[in-house]
């Protein structure tokens, strides 16, 4: 997701287990020795290297119906997206939303063999922003374990679901916030400093990885922010180290991590086709442009692949895979540049050519002008397990005005289109669309714009 906006330059924004499964190997060896054909328990199937390869992912019918009801939405309504468990009540389901079990049962009815779920309810959630503050206070790690992770694990471990590859997306924004927003940077907040000091993000993530990683058909992917958050040398390696620390906490090991996901609920372009980070204009590197601002990456694909290499260097498995959320990073439509910018200076060159049309790369809430990105695709590039839709298009990032609610959500001015406080110099508009509802609630106007600005464009005259 997001959060990068206001940190200071420099510090700024900013298989599991064994894919070799000893038990399964042993069973095979025994079976051979005894020449007894023991049917492997359905739940003991070895994890595959890339769960998306050859898979049929679950299409959430609730999202699908909302998408199909919008003009042009039919063109994407059959795409798979993640189901968010964003509060304890979501596990059992609420009036208008299916619970976890009902989603899984529906997946089986659909004939799907892959299910994608976001685990998102840490104590003190969303510490650098307000729009997705959660229900658990900073110290409520026991409730997180007992009332949230354990019930989810009980359901996912049900043998009825053993034939599904279950992809979990672990706790968006949490560990990246510990890296860039928990002290010593302009973007730091008290709330993040508290979560760093009490260790409850790391404990929660470790507990989730360990508990869910014990289920043989679960594939854990940890959230790793995006290039506009962790692409600086001051935070890139520290982030990989932070991920390793959390993944070796509370009984978890690096084997509980199948991979990582970048760009969750964010808008960073997958590929910037008209400029590279190594380009220079009249001898000045594009890294000096206002937009790039000394980042080492200009898009998500290059960031994801480089981060993967660093994570392996830090001790994660050689065969970890990356996911990229491409739900809303398409940046098509008439504002999309078709060639490089003029060579009159680095800013003109970068701003004229970049397809990411945000006002500032740290803007994250309901971005004006964005479009649907690549459709979910398995194994699209080396090191990438899949392009996925983690944030269901049409669901708001946050409310543009204060709204009373019982979800724990606050009002973040990054969702207010009149706010100008973002960025190092604090004068960039937020770029947010007006009149948005609470995070996670349906935002019809945004959905329609995303469809119109899809890139690659949607076929079938959807606009
Ligand atoms: C919200 C969640 C929601 C998710 C998916 C998050 O920003 O806080 O409540 O489920 O987005 O839309």
Short mmCIF file of N, CA and C in Angstrom, two decimals, residues 211-326:
data_model
loop_
_atom_site.label_atom_id
_atom_site.label_comp_id
_atom_site.label_asym_id
_atom_site.label_seq_id
_atom_site.Cartn_x
_atom_site.Cartn_y
_atom_site.Cartn_z
N UNK A 211 2.09 -20.34 12.34
CA UNK A 211 0.82 -21.06 12.50
C UNK A 211 0.23 -21.45 11.14
N UNK A 212 0.21 -20.51 10.23
CA UNK A 212 -0.37 -20.81 8.91
C UNK A 212 0.60 -21.66 8.08
N UNK A 213 1.90 -21.45 8.29
CA UNK A 213 2.91 -22.21 7.55
C UNK A 213 2.92 -23.69 7.92
N UNK A 214 2.30 -24.02 9.05
CA UNK A 214 2.24 -25.44 9.45
C UNK A 214 1.18 -26.19 8.64
N UNK A 215 0.37 -25.47 7.91
CA UNK A 215 -0.68 -26.11 7.10
C UNK A 215 -0.08 -26.36 5.71
N UNK A 216 -0.03 -27.64 5.31
CA UNK A 216 0.79 -27.98 4.13
C UNK A 216 0.37 -27.32 2.83
N UNK A 217 -0.89 -26.95 2.70
CA UNK A 217 -1.32 -26.36 1.43
C UNK A 217 -1.44 -24.84 1.51
N UNK A 218 -0.86 -24.25 2.56
CA UNK A 218 -0.83 -22.78 2.67
C UNK A 218 0.51 -22.26 2.15
N UNK A 219 0.42 -21.19 1.37
CA UNK A 219 1.61 -20.53 0.81
C UNK A 219 1.63 -19.10 1.34
N UNK A 220 2.57 -18.80 2.25
CA UNK A 220 2.64 -17.47 2.86
C UNK A 220 3.47 -16.50 2.01
N UNK A 221 2.89 -15.37 1.71
CA UNK A 221 3.62 -14.28 1.05
C UNK A 221 3.56 -13.05 1.96
N UNK A 222 4.72 -12.50 2.26
CA UNK A 222 4.82 -11.37 3.19
C UNK A 222 4.80 -10.06 2.41
N UNK A 223 4.09 -9.08 2.93
CA UNK A 223 4.02 -7.79 2.24
C UNK A 223 5.35 -7.04 2.31
N UNK A 224 5.79 -6.53 1.18
CA UNK A 224 7.08 -5.84 1.09
C UNK A 224 6.94 -4.46 0.45
N UNK A 225 5.85 -3.78 0.71
CA UNK A 225 5.66 -2.40 0.27
C UNK A 225 5.83 -2.26 -1.25
N UNK A 226 6.52 -1.23 -1.71
CA UNK A 226 6.67 -0.98 -3.14
C UNK A 226 7.91 -0.13 -3.37
N UNK A 227 8.27 0.07 -4.64
CA UNK A 227 9.56 0.73 -4.91
C UNK A 227 9.60 2.16 -4.38
N UNK A 228 8.44 2.84 -4.37
CA UNK A 228 8.41 4.22 -3.90
C UNK A 228 8.41 4.33 -2.38
N UNK A 229 8.57 3.20 -1.73
CA UNK A 229 8.65 3.17 -0.26
C UNK A 229 10.01 2.62 0.19
N UNK A 230 10.43 1.53 -0.44
CA UNK A 230 11.65 0.85 0.04
C UNK A 230 12.77 0.82 -0.99
N UNK A 231 12.71 1.70 -1.99
CA UNK A 231 13.69 1.63 -3.07
C UNK A 231 14.97 2.41 -2.85
N UNK A 232 15.17 2.98 -1.67
CA UNK A 232 16.39 3.75 -1.39
C UNK A 232 17.40 2.87 -0.66
N UNK A 233 18.66 3.19 -0.81
CA UNK A 233 19.67 2.35 -0.16
C UNK A 233 19.53 2.40 1.36
N UNK A 234 18.95 3.48 1.86
CA UNK A 234 18.79 3.60 3.31
C UNK A 234 17.72 2.66 3.87
N UNK A 235 16.84 2.15 3.01
CA UNK A 235 15.80 1.27 3.55
C UNK A 235 15.65 -0.08 2.86
N UNK A 236 16.30 -0.27 1.72
CA UNK A 236 16.15 -1.51 0.94
C UNK A 236 16.70 -2.72 1.71
N UNK A 237 17.98 -2.67 2.06
CA UNK A 237 18.58 -3.78 2.82
C UNK A 237 18.00 -3.86 4.24
N UNK A 238 17.83 -2.72 4.92
CA UNK A 238 17.19 -2.80 6.24
C UNK A 238 15.81 -3.48 6.19
N UNK A 239 15.08 -3.27 5.12
CA UNK A 239 13.76 -3.92 5.01
C UNK A 239 13.93 -5.44 4.91
N UNK A 240 14.84 -5.87 4.06
CA UNK A 240 15.05 -7.32 3.92
C UNK A 240 15.46 -7.92 5.26
N UNK A 241 16.26 -7.17 6.02
CA UNK A 241 16.68 -7.65 7.35
C UNK A 241 15.50 -7.69 8.32
N UNK A 242 14.65 -6.70 8.22
CA UNK A 242 13.45 -6.67 9.08
C UNK A 242 12.54 -7.86 8.77
N UNK A 243 12.38 -8.16 7.49
CA UNK A 243 11.54 -9.31 7.10
C UNK A 243 12.12 -10.60 7.67
N UNK A 244 13.44 -10.70 7.61
CA UNK A 244 14.10 -11.91 8.15
C UNK A 244 13.89 -12.00 9.66
N UNK A 245 13.99 -10.87 10.32
CA UNK A 245 13.81 -10.86 11.78
C UNK A 245 12.40 -11.35 12.14
N UNK A 246 11.40 -10.79 11.48
CA UNK A 246 10.02 -11.19 11.80
C UNK A 246 9.77 -12.65 11.44
N UNK A 247 10.40 -13.09 10.36
CA UNK A 247 10.18 -14.46 9.88
C UNK A 247 10.94 -15.48 10.72
N UNK A 248 11.67 -15.01 11.70
CA UNK A 248 12.37 -15.94 12.61
C UNK A 248 11.99 -15.61 14.06
N UNK A 249 10.75 -15.15 14.20
CA UNK A 249 10.21 -14.79 15.51
C UNK A 249 9.03 -15.72 15.82
N UNK A 250 8.79 -15.98 17.11
CA UNK A 250 7.60 -16.74 17.52
C UNK A 250 7.55 -18.13 16.88
N UNK A 251 8.70 -18.74 16.70
CA UNK A 251 8.71 -20.10 16.17
C UNK A 251 8.75 -20.18 14.65
N UNK A 252 8.56 -19.05 13.97
CA UNK A 252 8.61 -19.08 12.50
C UNK A 252 10.05 -19.27 12.02
N UNK A 253 10.18 -19.83 10.85
CA UNK A 253 11.49 -19.91 10.19
C UNK A 253 11.33 -19.40 8.76
N UNK A 254 12.45 -19.18 8.10
CA UNK A 254 12.35 -18.70 6.72
C UNK A 254 11.60 -19.70 5.85
N UNK A 255 11.54 -20.95 6.27
CA UNK A 255 10.80 -21.96 5.49
C UNK A 255 9.30 -21.74 5.53
N UNK A 256 8.84 -20.90 6.45
CA UNK A 256 7.41 -20.59 6.48
C UNK A 256 7.04 -19.52 5.47
N UNK A 257 8.03 -18.99 4.78
CA UNK A 257 7.78 -17.91 3.81
C UNK A 257 7.96 -18.46 2.40
N UNK A 258 6.88 -18.44 1.64
CA UNK A 258 6.97 -18.92 0.25
C UNK A 258 7.41 -17.80 -0.68
N UNK A 259 7.15 -16.56 -0.27
CA UNK A 259 7.53 -15.44 -1.11
C UNK A 259 7.07 -14.12 -0.52
N UNK A 260 7.10 -13.10 -1.34
CA UNK A 260 6.76 -11.74 -0.92
C UNK A 260 5.87 -11.10 -1.98
N UNK A 261 5.14 -10.08 -1.55
CA UNK A 261 4.31 -9.34 -2.51
C UNK A 261 4.65 -7.86 -2.45
N UNK A 262 4.71 -7.23 -3.59
CA UNK A 262 4.95 -5.78 -3.65
C UNK A 262 3.74 -5.08 -4.28
N UNK A 263 3.63 -3.79 -3.96
CA UNK A 263 2.61 -2.90 -4.52
C UNK A 263 1.20 -3.20 -4.02
N UNK A 264 1.09 -3.88 -2.89
CA UNK A 264 -0.25 -4.18 -2.37
C UNK A 264 -1.05 -2.89 -2.20
N UNK A 265 -2.18 -2.83 -2.88
CA UNK A 265 -3.09 -1.69 -2.82
C UNK A 265 -2.44 -0.37 -3.23
N UNK A 266 -1.28 -0.46 -3.89
CA UNK A 266 -0.65 0.78 -4.34
C UNK A 266 -0.83 0.97 -5.85
N UNK A 267 -0.24 2.04 -6.35
CA UNK A 267 -0.47 2.46 -7.72
C UNK A 267 0.82 2.54 -8.53
N UNK A 268 1.92 2.04 -7.99
CA UNK A 268 3.20 2.16 -8.69
C UNK A 268 3.17 1.36 -9.99
N UNK A 269 3.69 1.97 -11.05
CA UNK A 269 3.65 1.34 -12.37
C UNK A 269 4.44 0.03 -12.37
N UNK A 270 3.94 -0.92 -13.11
CA UNK A 270 4.65 -2.20 -13.24
C UNK A 270 5.96 -2.00 -13.99
N UNK A 271 5.88 -1.31 -15.13
CA UNK A 271 7.06 -1.03 -15.96
C UNK A 271 6.95 0.41 -16.44
N UNK A 272 8.02 1.15 -16.34
CA UNK A 272 8.09 2.47 -16.96
C UNK A 272 8.77 2.28 -18.31
N UNK A 273 7.99 2.30 -19.39
CA UNK A 273 8.58 1.94 -20.69
C UNK A 273 9.47 3.02 -21.29
N UNK A 274 9.36 4.27 -20.85
CA UNK A 274 10.05 5.35 -21.57
C UNK A 274 11.28 5.90 -20.86
N UNK A 275 11.60 5.39 -19.69
CA UNK A 275 12.89 5.77 -19.09
C UNK A 275 13.36 4.70 -18.12
N UNK A 276 14.67 4.65 -17.93
CA UNK A 276 15.29 3.69 -17.02
C UNK A 276 16.05 4.46 -15.94
N UNK A 277 16.28 3.80 -14.81
CA UNK A 277 16.95 4.49 -13.71
C UNK A 277 18.40 4.83 -14.08
N UNK A 278 18.94 4.12 -15.06
CA UNK A 278 20.33 4.37 -15.49
C UNK A 278 20.42 5.48 -16.53
N UNK A 279 19.30 6.04 -16.96
CA UNK A 279 19.34 7.11 -17.96
C UNK A 279 19.90 8.40 -17.35
N UNK A 280 20.51 9.20 -18.21
CA UNK A 280 20.97 10.53 -17.80
C UNK A 280 20.60 11.51 -18.90
N UNK A 281 20.42 12.76 -18.52
CA UNK A 281 20.13 13.82 -19.49
C UNK A 281 21.20 14.89 -19.33
N UNK A 282 21.90 15.15 -20.40
CA UNK A 282 23.01 16.11 -20.35
C UNK A 282 23.95 15.82 -19.17
N UNK A 283 24.19 14.57 -18.94
CA UNK A 283 25.13 14.19 -17.88
C UNK A 283 24.52 14.13 -16.48
N UNK A 284 23.24 14.45 -16.35
CA UNK A 284 22.61 14.38 -15.03
C UNK A 284 21.72 13.14 -14.95
N UNK A 285 21.94 12.33 -13.91
CA UNK A 285 21.14 11.11 -13.78
C UNK A 285 19.68 11.42 -13.50
N UNK A 286 18.81 10.58 -14.03
CA UNK A 286 17.38 10.77 -13.75
C UNK A 286 17.07 10.56 -12.27
N UNK A 287 18.01 9.94 -11.56
CA UNK A 287 17.80 9.78 -10.12
C UNK A 287 17.69 11.14 -9.43
N UNK A 288 18.22 12.17 -10.08
CA UNK A 288 18.13 13.51 -9.49
C UNK A 288 16.83 14.22 -9.83
N UNK A 289 16.00 13.62 -10.65
CA UNK A 289 14.72 14.30 -10.97
C UNK A 289 13.85 14.34 -9.72
N UNK A 290 12.92 15.29 -9.70
CA UNK A 290 12.03 15.40 -8.53
C UNK A 290 11.23 14.13 -8.35
N UNK A 291 10.79 13.55 -9.47
CA UNK A 291 9.95 12.37 -9.38
C UNK A 291 10.71 11.17 -8.79
N UNK A 292 11.90 10.90 -9.32
CA UNK A 292 12.65 9.72 -8.86
C UNK A 292 13.28 9.99 -7.49
N UNK A 293 13.79 11.20 -7.31
CA UNK A 293 14.26 11.63 -5.99
C UNK A 293 15.27 10.66 -5.37
N UNK A 294 16.23 10.25 -6.15
CA UNK A 294 17.35 9.40 -5.70
C UNK A 294 16.99 7.94 -5.47
N UNK A 295 15.75 7.56 -5.80
CA UNK A 295 15.40 6.15 -5.71
C UNK A 295 16.30 5.35 -6.66
N UNK A 296 16.49 4.07 -6.35
CA UNK A 296 17.25 3.18 -7.22
C UNK A 296 16.35 2.41 -8.18
N UNK A 297 15.04 2.59 -8.05
CA UNK A 297 14.10 1.85 -8.90
C UNK A 297 13.05 2.81 -9.41
N UNK A 298 12.58 2.58 -10.61
CA UNK A 298 11.53 3.44 -11.15
C UNK A 298 10.23 2.67 -11.40
N UNK A 299 10.25 1.37 -11.19
CA UNK A 299 9.00 0.63 -11.35
C UNK A 299 9.02 -0.65 -10.51
N UNK A 300 7.85 -1.30 -10.47
CA UNK A 300 7.68 -2.43 -9.55
C UNK A 300 8.36 -3.71 -10.01
N UNK A 301 8.41 -3.94 -11.31
CA UNK A 301 9.03 -5.19 -11.76
C UNK A 301 10.52 -5.20 -11.40
N UNK A 302 11.21 -4.11 -11.68
CA UNK A 302 12.64 -4.07 -11.38
C UNK A 302 12.87 -4.13 -9.87
N UNK A 303 12.00 -3.48 -9.11
CA UNK A 303 12.12 -3.50 -7.65
C UNK A 303 11.89 -4.91 -7.11
N UNK A 304 10.84 -5.56 -7.57
CA UNK A 304 10.51 -6.90 -7.07
C UNK A 304 11.64 -7.88 -7.34
N UNK A 305 12.19 -7.81 -8.53
CA UNK A 305 13.26 -8.76 -8.88
C UNK A 305 14.52 -8.50 -8.06
N UNK A 306 14.85 -7.22 -7.86
CA UNK A 306 16.04 -6.91 -7.07
C UNK A 306 15.83 -7.26 -5.59
N UNK A 307 14.64 -7.00 -5.10
CA UNK A 307 14.36 -7.32 -3.70
C UNK A 307 14.43 -8.83 -3.47
N UNK A 308 13.96 -9.57 -4.44
CA UNK A 308 14.02 -11.03 -4.34
C UNK A 308 15.48 -11.49 -4.15
N UNK A 309 16.36 -10.93 -4.94
CA UNK A 309 17.78 -11.29 -4.85
C UNK A 309 18.33 -10.95 -3.46
N UNK A 310 17.94 -9.78 -2.95
CA UNK A 310 18.43 -9.37 -1.63
C UNK A 310 17.85 -10.27 -0.53
N UNK A 311 16.61 -10.66 -0.67
CA UNK A 311 15.99 -11.53 0.35
C UNK A 311 16.67 -12.89 0.40
N UNK A 312 17.03 -13.41 -0.75
CA UNK A 312 17.77 -14.68 -0.78
C UNK A 312 19.13 -14.49 -0.10
N UNK A 313 19.75 -13.35 -0.38
CA UNK A 313 21.04 -13.04 0.25
C UNK A 313 20.91 -12.99 1.77
N UNK A 314 19.76 -12.54 2.23
CA UNK A 314 19.53 -12.45 3.68
C UNK A 314 19.16 -13.80 4.31
N UNK A 315 18.97 -14.82 3.47
CA UNK A 315 18.72 -16.14 4.05
C UNK A 315 17.38 -16.77 3.72
N UNK A 316 16.56 -16.08 2.95
CA UNK A 316 15.32 -16.74 2.51
C UNK A 316 15.65 -17.76 1.41
N UNK A 317 14.72 -18.69 1.19
CA UNK A 317 14.98 -19.79 0.26
C UNK A 317 15.30 -19.27 -1.14
N UNK A 318 16.16 -20.01 -1.81
CA UNK A 318 16.57 -19.66 -3.18
C UNK A 318 15.38 -19.55 -4.12
N UNK A 319 14.34 -20.33 -3.81
CA UNK A 319 13.24 -20.41 -4.76
C UNK A 319 12.02 -19.60 -4.31
N UNK A 320 12.20 -18.62 -3.45
CA UNK A 320 11.05 -17.75 -3.14
C UNK A 320 10.57 -17.08 -4.43
N UNK A 321 9.29 -16.78 -4.44
CA UNK A 321 8.72 -16.10 -5.61
C UNK A 321 8.06 -14.80 -5.18
N UNK A 322 7.94 -13.88 -6.11
CA UNK A 322 7.34 -12.58 -5.82
C UNK A 322 5.96 -12.49 -6.47
N UNK A 323 5.08 -11.76 -5.82
CA UNK A 323 3.79 -11.39 -6.41
C UNK A 323 3.80 -9.87 -6.58
N UNK A 324 3.10 -9.38 -7.57
CA UNK A 324 2.94 -7.94 -7.74
C UNK A 324 1.45 -7.64 -7.87
N UNK A 325 0.96 -6.72 -7.04
CA UNK A 325 -0.45 -6.31 -7.14
C UNK A 325 -0.59 -5.35 -8.32
N UNK A 326 -1.25 -5.83 -9.35
CA UNK A 326 -1.44 -5.01 -10.55
C UNK A 326 -2.89 -4.57 -10.71
#
